Amino acid sequence: MSDSPPSGGPGGPGGPGPGGPQQPSSPPYLPSYAILGGNPTVPLDVPISTVFMAIFIAAGAVHMGVFRANIKRDHKFVFSALLFVFCLARVFALITRIVWAAHPDNLSVAVASNVLVAAGVVLLFLVNLIFTQRIVRSYHPQFGWHKITNGAFIATFALVIALLIMLITATVHSFFTLDPEVRAKDRDVQLVGATLLALLAFLPFPIVVLAIMWPYRQSGPEKFGYGSLRAQVFLVMTTSLLLTVGAGFRTGVAYDPRPLRESAWFLTKPCFYIFNFGIEVIVVIIYAAARVDRRFWVGDGSKAPGDYIASRRASMLPVYREQNRRESMLPGMLQPPPGISSGRASRARSTFADNIQELEGVASGSDAPFTSASDGPSVRSREIEWEKRAQHELEKRISDGDVQVPSALNTGDTDGAVPEHLLSKVPRDE
């Protein structure tokens, strides 16, 4: 939001300095200072904006496609839809910039373009904050699910929305007044809001670092989603730093206003596109390539310590059972194949069986090695509930082809050995 035109300036009440363009007779009025990126032009800005539009359209299509595919499998991840909305908002922002380039005297389009360019990135701030909250709950379940911690995150989300409303109001209002005192107040609001948003963009980084460094329970973090917790931490920290660079640059520009006729390197068009749309494109591509819809997924109804790991185990258990059932159909699987010692075959069978047995302990409530010492009866009951929910998802995965049946199981072409490729696919809790 900080790249919106600052208020107040030399050369008269809210107007440009001597020799500058004359203010129109009615609002909206010209800004008092040079803005980041300047006025768009057809030869330069239209081609660049078109390229970014194509990228955002493609990224939005990917995120919406992922969202629709997940919905069909009862795998709800609303952030894919939110990222689609973000991409759509950036497309509209670029459209208004193209229209502004074609109609440079239309200040109403200029106002809309500045507001849309500055406001959209707030959606990425919110997504990163929610991912951060899930990491905190993973490392420190009791603290992360505490009412005070939940209230702090909710207050932070509300602050982001309040800052967005405040900044939009101040920016639009600065275009509709020439009163120097009012424009000065609008500028103060813009500076405070831009500074706080830059801090909120950076906030996930120190929170995640503290969550990792602060001693957590002896049984380890409650893992959630698919993949390693280390990768989840890396994604949040990387995107947080990228968003901070963009927000920090825009805030720095706002603190060093320049007259309309004077330019500086940090006000040029390359800086505008790199620190706005360029960084945002990188972030949405990272989200799509890293499959955040799987890595940061948690089951519906998670509301207490133990729910993350319970939903994760339950989502894996039906797949393990199905693989075990199909493997049991192999004839002579108890006999070691030629060239493999009975000890090696026995170890292979026990490795697979141990995975099943440990997961079965989740549903039966037994003291299986997979159940941490801190899990009480209430946690086990939730694990059973998660298992029932996951059973329906398994059927969907099989019908969609997500769970592949090894060819040896379908054709019966086996020499009595446990296929190595089947054993290698036995999931491990990283």
Coordinates of C-alpha atoms in Angstrom, one line a residue:
M1 CA 0.0 0.0 0.0
S2 CA 3.0 2.2 0.5
D3 CA 3.4 2.9 -3.2
S4 CA 0.2 4.9 -3.3
P5 CA 0.7 8.6 -3.8
P6 CA 1.8 10.4 -0.6
S7 CA 0.0 13.5 0.5
G8 CA 1.1 17.0 0.8
G9 CA 3.9 18.7 -1.0
P10 CA 5.6 21.9 -2.1
G11 CA 4.2 24.5 -4.3
G12 CA 0.8 25.0 -2.8
P13 CA -2.0 23.3 -0.8
G14 CA -1.6 19.7 -1.7
G15 CA -0.6 20.6 -5.3
P16 CA 2.5 20.0 -7.4
G17 CA 5.5 22.3 -7.2
P18 CA 6.2 25.1 -9.6
G19 CA 6.3 24.1 -13.2
G20 CA 4.4 20.9 -12.4
P21 CA 1.1 19.8 -14.0
Q22 CA -2.0 21.8 -13.0
Q23 CA -4.6 20.2 -10.8
P24 CA -7.9 19.3 -12.4
S25 CA -10.9 21.5 -11.5
S26 CA -12.7 18.5 -9.8
P27 CA -11.6 15.4 -8.0
P28 CA -9.8 13.0 -8.2
Y29 CA -6.7 15.2 -8.1
L30 CA -3.1 14.5 -9.0
P31 CA -0.8 13.2 -6.3
S32 CA 1.7 15.5 -4.7
Y33 CA 4.8 13.3 -5.2
A34 CA 6.1 10.8 -7.7
I35 CA 4.8 7.3 -7.3
L36 CA 6.5 4.0 -7.6
G37 CA 6.6 3.0 -11.3
G38 CA 5.3 6.4 -12.5
N39 CA 2.5 6.7 -15.0
P40 CA 2.2 3.7 -17.3
T41 CA 2.9 3.9 -21.0
V42 CA 1.6 1.8 -23.8
P43 CA 4.9 0.8 -25.4
L44 CA 6.5 -0.3 -22.2
D45 CA 3.9 -1.1 -19.5
V46 CA 1.3 -2.9 -21.7
P47 CA 3.7 -5.7 -22.9
I48 CA 5.1 -6.2 -19.4
S49 CA 1.6 -6.2 -17.8
T50 CA 0.4 -8.7 -20.4
V51 CA 3.2 -11.1 -19.6
F52 CA 2.5 -11.0 -15.9
M53 CA -1.3 -11.4 -16.6
A54 CA -0.6 -14.6 -18.5
I55 CA 1.6 -15.9 -15.6
F56 CA -1.0 -15.1 -13.0
I57 CA -3.8 -16.6 -15.1
A58 CA -1.8 -19.9 -15.5
A59 CA -0.9 -19.9 -11.8
G60 CA -4.6 -19.3 -10.8
A61 CA -5.7 -22.1 -13.1
V62 CA -3.3 -24.5 -11.4
H63 CA -4.4 -23.6 -7.9
M64 CA -8.1 -23.8 -8.8
G65 CA -7.5 -27.1 -10.6
V66 CA -5.8 -28.5 -7.5
F67 CA -8.7 -27.2 -5.3
R68 CA -11.3 -28.9 -7.5
A69 CA -9.4 -32.2 -7.7
N70 CA -9.0 -32.2 -3.9
I71 CA -12.7 -31.5 -3.3
K72 CA -13.6 -34.5 -5.4
R73 CA -11.5 -36.6 -3.0
D74 CA -12.9 -34.9 0.1
H75 CA -9.5 -33.4 0.7
K76 CA -10.5 -29.8 1.7
F77 CA -7.8 -27.2 1.4
V78 CA -9.4 -23.8 1.1
F79 CA -6.1 -22.0 0.7
S80 CA -5.8 -23.2 -2.9
A81 CA -9.0 -21.3 -3.6
L82 CA -7.7 -18.3 -1.8
L83 CA -4.5 -18.3 -3.9
F84 CA -6.8 -18.5 -7.0
V85 CA -8.6 -15.4 -5.7
F86 CA -5.2 -13.7 -5.2
C87 CA -4.1 -14.5 -8.8
L88 CA -7.5 -13.2 -10.1
A89 CA -7.0 -9.9 -8.1
R90 CA -3.6 -9.4 -9.6
V91 CA -5.0 -9.9 -13.1
F92 CA -7.6 -7.2 -12.4
A93 CA -4.8 -4.9 -11.1
L94 CA -2.8 -5.4 -14.3
I95 CA -5.9 -4.8 -16.4
T96 CA -6.5 -1.4 -14.7
R97 CA -2.8 -0.5 -15.3
I98 CA -3.2 -1.3 -19.0
V99 CA -6.3 0.8 -19.1
W100 CA -4.5 3.6 -17.3
A101 CA -1.7 3.4 -19.9
A102 CA -4.3 3.8 -22.7
H103 CA -6.1 6.6 -20.9
P104 CA -3.4 8.5 -19.0
D105 CA -5.8 11.4 -18.2
N106 CA -8.3 9.2 -16.4
L107 CA -7.4 9.7 -12.8
S108 CA -10.3 7.4 -11.6
V109 CA -8.6 4.5 -13.3
A110 CA -5.3 5.6 -11.7
V111 CA -6.8 5.5 -8.3
A112 CA -8.3 2.0 -8.9
S113 CA -4.9 0.8 -10.2
N114 CA -3.0 2.0 -7.2
V115 CA -5.4 0.5 -4.8
L116 CA -5.5 -2.9 -6.5
V117 CA -1.8 -3.1 -6.9
A118 CA -1.2 -2.4 -3.2
A119 CA -4.0 -4.3 -1.6
G120 CA -3.8 -7.8 -3.2
V121 CA -0.6 -8.9 -1.5
V122 CA -2.3 -8.9 1.9
L123 CA -3.9 -12.3 0.9
L124 CA -0.4 -13.9 0.8
F125 CA 0.4 -12.4 4.2
L126 CA -2.7 -14.1 5.7
V127 CA -1.9 -17.5 4.1
N128 CA 1.7 -17.4 5.5
L129 CA 0.4 -16.5 8.9
I130 CA -2.0 -19.5 9.0
F131 CA 0.7 -21.8 7.8
T132 CA 2.9 -20.4 10.6
Q133 CA 0.1 -21.1 13.1
R134 CA 0.0 -24.8 12.1
I135 CA 3.8 -25.2 12.5
V136 CA 3.6 -23.7 16.0
R137 CA 0.8 -26.2 16.9
S138 CA 2.9 -29.0 15.5
Y139 CA 6.0 -28.2 17.6
H140 CA 4.1 -27.0 20.7
P141 CA 0.6 -28.5 20.7
Q142 CA -0.4 -27.4 24.2
F143 CA 0.9 -23.8 23.6
G144 CA -0.3 -23.7 20.0
W145 CA -3.9 -24.7 20.9
H146 CA -4.1 -22.6 24.0
K147 CA -6.9 -20.0 24.1
I148 CA -4.4 -17.1 24.5
T149 CA -2.3 -18.3 21.5
N150 CA -5.4 -18.7 19.4
G151 CA -6.6 -15.3 20.4
A152 CA -3.3 -13.7 19.5
F153 CA -3.4 -15.2 16.0
I154 CA -7.0 -14.2 15.5
A155 CA -6.1 -10.6 16.6
T156 CA -3.2 -10.6 14.1
F157 CA -5.5 -11.7 11.3
A158 CA -8.0 -8.9 12.3
L159 CA -5.2 -6.4 12.4
V160 CA -4.2 -7.3 8.8
I161 CA -7.7 -6.7 7.6
A162 CA -8.1 -3.5 9.6
L163 CA -4.8 -2.2 8.2
L164 CA -6.0 -3.0 4.7
I165 CA -9.3 -1.1 5.1
M166 CA -7.4 1.8 6.7
L167 CA -4.9 2.1 4.0
I168 CA -7.4 1.8 1.2
T169 CA -9.5 4.6 2.8
A170 CA -6.5 6.9 3.3
T171 CA -5.2 6.3 -0.2
V172 CA -8.6 7.0 -1.9
H173 CA -9.2 10.0 0.3
S174 CA -5.9 11.5 -0.6
F175 CA -7.0 11.7 -4.2
F176 CA -10.2 13.6 -3.4
T177 CA -8.9 16.5 -1.3
L178 CA -6.4 19.4 -1.7
D179 CA -6.4 20.4 1.9
P180 CA -2.7 20.1 3.0
E181 CA -3.6 19.2 6.6
V182 CA -5.9 16.4 5.5
R183 CA -3.4 15.1 3.0
A184 CA -0.7 15.1 5.7
K185 CA -2.9 13.0 7.9
D186 CA -3.6 10.6 5.0
R187 CA 0.1 10.3 4.5
D188 CA 0.7 9.5 8.2
V189 CA -1.9 6.8 8.0
Q190 CA -0.3 5.3 4.9
L191 CA 3.2 5.3 6.5
V192 CA 2.0 3.7 9.7
G193 CA -0.1 1.1 7.9
A194 CA 2.7 0.2 5.4
T195 CA 5.2 -0.2 8.2
L196 CA 3.0 -2.5 10.1
L197 CA 2.2 -4.6 7.1
A198 CA 5.9 -5.0 6.4
L199 CA 6.4 -6.2 9.9
L200 CA 3.5 -8.6 9.5
A201 CA 5.1 -10.0 6.3
F202 CA 8.2 -10.7 8.3
L203 CA 6.4 -12.0 11.4
P204 CA 6.2 -15.7 10.3
F205 CA 10.0 -16.0 10.1
P206 CA 10.8 -15.2 13.8
I207 CA 7.8 -17.2 15.0
V208 CA 8.9 -20.3 13.2
V209 CA 12.5 -19.9 14.4
L210 CA 11.3 -19.6 18.0
A211 CA 9.1 -22.6 17.6
I212 CA 12.0 -24.7 16.4
M213 CA 14.6 -23.5 18.9
W214 CA 12.2 -23.5 22.0
P215 CA 12.4 -27.0 23.7
Y216 CA 9.4 -29.1 22.7
R217 CA 8.0 -32.3 24.1
Q218 CA 10.2 -35.4 24.3
S219 CA 8.0 -37.4 22.0
G220 CA 8.6 -34.9 19.2
P221 CA 6.4 -32.6 17.1
E222 CA 2.9 -33.6 16.0
K223 CA 3.5 -33.9 12.3
F224 CA 0.7 -33.0 9.9
G225 CA 0.1 -33.1 6.2
Y226 CA 2.4 -35.0 3.8
G227 CA 6.1 -34.7 3.7
S228 CA 8.6 -33.7 6.2
L229 CA 8.2 -30.9 8.8
R230 CA 11.5 -29.6 7.8
A231 CA 10.2 -28.8 4.3
Q232 CA 7.2 -27.1 5.7
V233 CA 9.4 -24.9 7.9
F234 CA 11.6 -24.0 4.9
L235 CA 8.7 -23.0 2.7
V236 CA 7.2 -20.7 5.3
M237 CA 10.6 -19.0 6.1
T238 CA 11.4 -18.6 2.4
T239 CA 8.1 -17.1 1.3
S240 CA 8.1 -14.9 4.4
L241 CA 11.5 -13.4 3.5
L242 CA 10.4 -12.9 -0.1
L243 CA 7.2 -11.0 0.9
T244 CA 9.2 -9.0 3.4
V245 CA 11.6 -7.8 0.7
G246 CA 8.7 -6.5 -1.4
A247 CA 6.8 -4.9 1.5
G248 CA 10.0 -3.4 2.9
F249 CA 11.0 -1.9 -0.4
R250 CA 7.5 -0.3 -0.9
T251 CA 7.6 1.1 2.7
G252 CA 11.1 2.5 2.1
V253 CA 9.9 4.3 -1.0
A254 CA 7.0 5.9 0.9
Y255 CA 9.5 7.3 3.5
D256 CA 11.5 9.1 0.8
P257 CA 9.0 11.1 -1.3
R258 CA 10.2 12.8 -4.4
P259 CA 8.5 15.6 -6.4
L260 CA 6.5 14.7 -9.5
R261 CA 9.1 16.0 -11.9
E262 CA 12.0 14.3 -10.1
S263 CA 12.7 10.6 -10.3
A264 CA 15.0 8.2 -8.6
W265 CA 16.2 4.6 -9.3
F266 CA 13.9 3.2 -6.7
L267 CA 10.9 4.8 -8.5
T268 CA 11.6 3.2 -11.9
K269 CA 9.4 0.7 -13.7
P270 CA 11.8 -2.2 -13.2
C271 CA 11.7 -1.7 -9.4
F272 CA 7.9 -1.5 -9.6
Y273 CA 7.4 -4.7 -11.4
I274 CA 10.1 -6.7 -9.6
F275 CA 9.2 -5.8 -6.1
N276 CA 5.4 -6.1 -6.7
F277 CA 4.4 -8.6 -9.3
G278 CA 7.8 -10.3 -9.6
I279 CA 8.1 -11.4 -6.0
E280 CA 4.4 -12.4 -5.9
V281 CA 4.8 -14.6 -9.0
I282 CA 7.7 -16.4 -7.3
V283 CA 5.6 -17.0 -4.2
V284 CA 2.5 -18.4 -5.9
I285 CA 4.7 -20.7 -8.1
I286 CA 6.5 -21.9 -5.0
Y287 CA 3.2 -22.7 -3.3
A288 CA 2.0 -24.6 -6.4
A289 CA 5.3 -26.5 -7.0
A290 CA 5.7 -27.5 -3.4
R291 CA 2.1 -28.8 -3.2
V292 CA 1.1 -26.8 -0.1
D293 CA -2.3 -28.4 -0.5
R294 CA -0.7 -31.6 0.8
R295 CA 2.1 -30.4 3.0
F296 CA -0.1 -28.0 5.1
W297 CA -3.3 -30.1 5.1
V298 CA -5.0 -30.9 8.3
G299 CA -8.2 -32.8 8.8
D300 CA -11.5 -31.1 9.3
G301 CA -12.4 -30.6 12.9
S302 CA -8.9 -30.3 14.3
K303 CA -9.3 -28.3 17.5
A304 CA -7.1 -29.8 20.2
P305 CA -3.6 -31.3 20.8
G306 CA -3.3 -34.7 19.1
D307 CA -5.7 -33.9 16.3
Y308 CA -3.0 -33.2 13.7
I309 CA -1.2 -36.5 14.2
A310 CA -4.4 -38.4 14.6
S311 CA -5.7 -37.1 11.2
R312 CA -2.3 -37.8 9.6
R313 CA -2.2 -41.4 10.9
A314 CA -5.8 -42.1 9.9
S315 CA -5.2 -40.8 6.4
M316 CA -2.3 -43.3 6.0
L317 CA -3.9 -46.3 7.7
P318 CA -6.4 -47.3 5.0
V319 CA -3.7 -47.2 2.4
Y320 CA -1.5 -49.5 4.5
R321 CA -4.3 -51.9 5.1
E322 CA -5.2 -52.0 1.4
Q323 CA -1.5 -52.7 0.4
N324 CA -1.4 -55.4 3.1
R325 CA -4.6 -57.0 1.8
R326 CA -3.3 -57.1 -1.8
E327 CA 0.1 -58.4 -0.7
S328 CA -1.6 -61.2 1.2
M329 CA -3.0 -62.4 -2.1
L330 CA 0.5 -63.2 -3.4
P331 CA 0.9 -67.0 -3.5
G332 CA 3.8 -68.4 -1.5
M333 CA 4.8 -65.0 -0.1
L334 CA 6.1 -66.7 3.0
Q335 CA 8.7 -68.6 1.0
P336 CA 11.9 -66.8 0.3
P337 CA 12.6 -66.4 -3.4
P338 CA 15.6 -68.0 -5.1
G339 CA 18.8 -66.0 -4.4
I340 CA 17.4 -64.3 -1.2
S341 CA 18.1 -65.8 2.2
S342 CA 15.3 -66.6 4.5
G343 CA 16.7 -64.1 7.0
R344 CA 16.4 -61.2 4.4
A345 CA 12.9 -62.2 3.4
S346 CA 11.9 -62.4 7.0
R347 CA 13.2 -59.0 7.7
A348 CA 11.4 -57.6 4.7
R349 CA 8.1 -59.2 5.9
S350 CA 8.5 -57.9 9.4
T351 CA 9.3 -54.4 8.2
F352 CA 6.0 -54.2 6.4
A353 CA 4.1 -56.0 9.1
D354 CA 5.5 -53.7 11.8
N355 CA 4.1 -50.7 9.9
I356 CA 0.7 -52.2 9.8
Q357 CA 0.8 -53.4 13.4
E358 CA 1.9 -50.0 14.7
L359 CA -0.9 -48.3 12.8
E360 CA -3.5 -50.9 13.9
G361 CA -2.6 -49.9 17.4
V362 CA -4.0 -46.5 16.7
A363 CA -7.5 -47.9 16.1
S364 CA -7.4 -50.5 18.8
G365 CA -6.1 -48.2 21.5
S366 CA -3.3 -50.6 22.4
D367 CA 0.1 -49.4 23.5
A368 CA 1.7 -49.6 20.0
P369 CA 5.1 -48.0 19.4
F370 CA 3.4 -45.5 17.1
T371 CA 1.3 -44.1 19.9
S372 CA 3.2 -41.5 22.0
A373 CA 3.2 -41.7 25.7
S374 CA 1.4 -38.4 26.0
D375 CA -1.6 -39.5 24.0
G376 CA -4.5 -40.2 26.3
P377 CA -7.8 -42.0 25.7
S378 CA -9.4 -38.9 24.2
V379 CA -6.7 -38.7 21.6
R380 CA -7.1 -42.4 20.7
S381 CA -10.9 -41.9 20.3
R382 CA -10.2 -39.0 17.9
E383 CA -7.8 -41.3 16.0
I384 CA -10.5 -43.8 15.5
E385 CA -12.8 -41.0 14.3
W386 CA -10.1 -39.9 11.8
E387 CA -9.7 -43.4 10.6
K388 CA -13.4 -43.6 9.7
R389 CA -13.2 -40.4 7.8
A390 CA -10.1 -41.5 5.9
Q391 CA -11.8 -44.8 4.8
H392 CA -14.0 -42.8 2.4
E393 CA -11.0 -40.9 1.1
L394 CA -9.2 -44.2 0.3
E395 CA -12.1 -45.4 -1.9
K396 CA -11.9 -42.1 -3.8
R397 CA -8.1 -42.5 -4.2
I398 CA -8.5 -46.0 -5.6
S399 CA -11.2 -45.0 -8.0
D400 CA -9.1 -42.0 -9.1
G401 CA -6.0 -44.1 -9.6
D402 CA -4.1 -42.5 -6.8
V403 CA -3.4 -45.9 -5.2
Q404 CA -1.8 -48.0 -7.8
V405 CA -2.0 -51.8 -7.7
P406 CA 1.4 -53.4 -8.5
S407 CA 1.4 -55.4 -11.8
A408 CA 2.4 -58.6 -10.0
L409 CA -0.8 -58.4 -8.0
N410 CA -3.0 -58.1 -11.1
T411 CA -1.4 -60.6 -13.3
G412 CA -0.3 -63.2 -10.8
D413 CA 3.1 -63.1 -12.4
T414 CA 5.2 -63.8 -9.3
D415 CA 7.8 -66.3 -8.3
G416 CA 6.6 -66.3 -4.7
A417 CA 8.8 -63.3 -3.7
V418 CA 7.7 -60.2 -1.9
P419 CA 8.3 -57.6 -4.7
E420 CA 11.1 -55.2 -3.8
H421 CA 9.2 -52.3 -5.4
L422 CA 6.2 -53.0 -3.2
L423 CA 8.4 -53.0 -0.1
S424 CA 10.1 -49.8 -1.1
K425 CA 6.8 -48.0 -1.3
V426 CA 5.9 -48.7 2.3
P427 CA 5.5 -45.2 3.8
R428 CA 7.6 -44.1 6.7
D429 CA 6.6 -41.5 9.2
E430 CA 9.4 -38.9 8.5

